[in-house]
XYZ file of C-alpha atoms in Angstrom:
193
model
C 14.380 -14.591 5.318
C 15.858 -11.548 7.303
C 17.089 -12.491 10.680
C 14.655 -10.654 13.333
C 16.469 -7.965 15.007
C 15.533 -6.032 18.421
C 17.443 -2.820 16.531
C 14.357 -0.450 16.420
C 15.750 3.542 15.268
C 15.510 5.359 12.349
C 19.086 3.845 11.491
C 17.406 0.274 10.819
C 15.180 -0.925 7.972
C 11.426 -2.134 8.758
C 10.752 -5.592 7.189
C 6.879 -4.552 6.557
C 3.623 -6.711 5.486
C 0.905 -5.122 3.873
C -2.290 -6.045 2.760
C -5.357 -5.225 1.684
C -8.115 -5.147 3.889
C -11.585 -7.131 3.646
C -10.703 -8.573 -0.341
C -10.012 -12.024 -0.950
C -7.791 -13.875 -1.978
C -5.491 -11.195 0.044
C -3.408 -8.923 -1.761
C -0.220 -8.731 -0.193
C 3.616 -7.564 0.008
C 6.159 -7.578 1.837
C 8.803 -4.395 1.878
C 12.264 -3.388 3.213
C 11.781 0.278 4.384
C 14.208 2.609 6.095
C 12.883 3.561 9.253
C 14.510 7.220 8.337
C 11.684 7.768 5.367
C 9.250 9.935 5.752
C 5.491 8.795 5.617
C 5.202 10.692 2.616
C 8.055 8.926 1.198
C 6.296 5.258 2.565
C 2.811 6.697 0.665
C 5.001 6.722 -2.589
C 6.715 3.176 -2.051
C 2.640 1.784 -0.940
C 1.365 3.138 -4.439
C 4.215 1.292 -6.433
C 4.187 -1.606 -4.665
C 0.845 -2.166 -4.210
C 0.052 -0.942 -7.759
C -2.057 1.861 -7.620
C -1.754 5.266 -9.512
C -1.805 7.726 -6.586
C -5.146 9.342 -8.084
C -6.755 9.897 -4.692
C -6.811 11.438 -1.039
C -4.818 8.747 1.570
C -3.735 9.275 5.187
C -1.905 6.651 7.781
C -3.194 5.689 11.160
C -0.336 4.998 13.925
C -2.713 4.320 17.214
C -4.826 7.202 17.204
C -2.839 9.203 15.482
C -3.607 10.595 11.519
C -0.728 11.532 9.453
C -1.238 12.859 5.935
C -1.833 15.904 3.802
C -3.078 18.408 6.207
C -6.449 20.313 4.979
C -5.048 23.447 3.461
C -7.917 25.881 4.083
C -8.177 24.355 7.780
C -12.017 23.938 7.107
C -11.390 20.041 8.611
C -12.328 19.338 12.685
C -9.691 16.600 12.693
C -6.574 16.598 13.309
C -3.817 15.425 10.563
C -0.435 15.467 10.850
C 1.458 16.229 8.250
C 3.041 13.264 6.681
C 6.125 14.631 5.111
C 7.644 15.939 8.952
C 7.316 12.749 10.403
C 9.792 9.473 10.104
C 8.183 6.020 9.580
C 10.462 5.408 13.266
C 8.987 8.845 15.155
C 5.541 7.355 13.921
C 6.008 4.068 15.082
C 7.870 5.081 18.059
C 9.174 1.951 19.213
C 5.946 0.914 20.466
C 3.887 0.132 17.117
C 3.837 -2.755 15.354
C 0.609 -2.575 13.484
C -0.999 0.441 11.518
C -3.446 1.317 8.455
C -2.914 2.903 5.140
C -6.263 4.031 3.521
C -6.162 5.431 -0.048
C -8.713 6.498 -2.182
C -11.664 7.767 0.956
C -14.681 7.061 -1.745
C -13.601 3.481 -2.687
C -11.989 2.900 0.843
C -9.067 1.177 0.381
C -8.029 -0.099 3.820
C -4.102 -1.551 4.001
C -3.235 -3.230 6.979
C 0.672 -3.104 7.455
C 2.891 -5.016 10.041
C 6.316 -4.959 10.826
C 7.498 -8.283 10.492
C 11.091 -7.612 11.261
C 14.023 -4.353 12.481
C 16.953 -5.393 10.918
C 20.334 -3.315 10.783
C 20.801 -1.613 7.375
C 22.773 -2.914 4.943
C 24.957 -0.922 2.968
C 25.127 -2.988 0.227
C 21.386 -3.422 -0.291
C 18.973 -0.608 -2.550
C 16.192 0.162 -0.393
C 13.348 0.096 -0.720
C 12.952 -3.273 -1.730
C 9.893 -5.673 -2.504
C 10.425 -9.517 -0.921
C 7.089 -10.869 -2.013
C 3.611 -10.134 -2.772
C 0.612 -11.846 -4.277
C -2.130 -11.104 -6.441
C -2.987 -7.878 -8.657
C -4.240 -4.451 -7.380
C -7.341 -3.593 -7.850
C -8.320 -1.765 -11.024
C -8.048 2.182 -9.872
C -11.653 3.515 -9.248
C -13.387 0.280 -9.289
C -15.514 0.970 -6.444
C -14.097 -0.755 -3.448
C -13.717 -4.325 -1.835
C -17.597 -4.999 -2.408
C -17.501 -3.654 -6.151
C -14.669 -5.481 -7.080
C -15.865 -8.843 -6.232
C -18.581 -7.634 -8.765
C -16.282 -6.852 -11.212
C -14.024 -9.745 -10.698
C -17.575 -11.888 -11.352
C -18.447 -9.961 -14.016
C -14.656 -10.254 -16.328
C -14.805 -14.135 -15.577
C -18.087 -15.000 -16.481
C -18.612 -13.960 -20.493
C -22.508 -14.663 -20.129
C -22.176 -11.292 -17.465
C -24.904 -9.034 -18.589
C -21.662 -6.584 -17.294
C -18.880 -8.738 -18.618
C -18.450 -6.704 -21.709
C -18.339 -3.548 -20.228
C -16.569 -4.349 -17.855
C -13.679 -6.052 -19.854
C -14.267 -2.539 -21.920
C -13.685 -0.685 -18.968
C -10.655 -2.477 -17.480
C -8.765 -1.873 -20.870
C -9.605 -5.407 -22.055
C -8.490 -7.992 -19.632
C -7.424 -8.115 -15.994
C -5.320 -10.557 -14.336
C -6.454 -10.870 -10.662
C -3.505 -13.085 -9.806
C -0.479 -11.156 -11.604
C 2.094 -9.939 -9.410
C 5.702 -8.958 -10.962
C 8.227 -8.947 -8.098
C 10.830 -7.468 -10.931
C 8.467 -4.828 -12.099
C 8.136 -3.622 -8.564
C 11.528 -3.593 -7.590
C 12.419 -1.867 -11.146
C 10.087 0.970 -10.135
C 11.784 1.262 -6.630
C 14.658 1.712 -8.208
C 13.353 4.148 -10.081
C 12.401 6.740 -6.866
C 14.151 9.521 -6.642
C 14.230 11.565 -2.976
């Protein structure tokens, strides 16, 4: 485990926790971030990490702050800041420990992230980098928390009146409990800035 730091600048790395909200058993990782990224560049490292196929709409809330993908017509009342100006460290400002991560506004995918730890950076480390997780993502599109305890119920039970379509739908089969740490940190490697 990372010893805890008080080091809290865009020159450190954030130790962060995320998880999805309201679905159990939790989904979870935990991530090594710079705090120099942008949030744009944190949306990308969410979607690998968490496993999701960056197919919808998402936006971060720091306090009561939005940061995303700005409307471009300007037809929206609320303000959103645009995510790819602003540092993970100017968004957390020093002050911010906790903030949310929603993807995909019909389904409503609510992550709840944490930092854990501000550690120094270490030169000899590839960041981002996965520590640990647990469980699988949600299929893409599935409908939400509520709808995916339906679906979960649905591919385990093979009397279902859903089960086969289901199964159909999901490609075949679906693993609620995978999680490949190596896959992950094979895709991180993988991102190009």
């Amino acid at each position: 485990m990372p010893r805890k730091s008080t080091i809290n600048s865009s020159a450190s790395v954030y130790q962060l926790r995320i998880a999805l909200a309201n679905v159990r058993p939790q989904i979870w990782r935990s991530v090594l971030v710079p705090g120099s990224i942008s949030l744009a560049q944190l949306h990308q490292i969410l979607q690998i990490v968490m496993g999701w196929t960056d197919s919808h709409l998402h936006e971060f809330a720091v306090g009561r702050t939005r940061y995303g993908i700005p409307d471009p017509d300007g037809l929206s009342s609320e303000l959103v800041i645009a995510e790819e100006r602003v540092t993970l460290a100017e968004a957390l400002g020093g002050a911010e420990s906790k903030f949310a991560y929603r993807y995909d506004f019909g389904d409503g995918w609510d992550h709840e992230l944490r930092v854990e730890n501000t550690l120094p950076l270490d030169p000899g480390t590839h960041y981002p980098l996965c520590l640990a997780g647990a469980n699988a993502c949600p299929p893409e599109d599935v409908g939400g928390p509520s709808a995916y305890l339906h679906f979960l119920q649905a591919i385990r039970d093979p009397r279902h009146e859903q089960h086969a379509e289901m199964r159909t739908w999901c490609g075949g089969s679906f693993d609620p409990v995978a999680f490949d740490l190596t896959a992950i940190n094979a895709a991180l490697r993988r991102i190009r800035w």
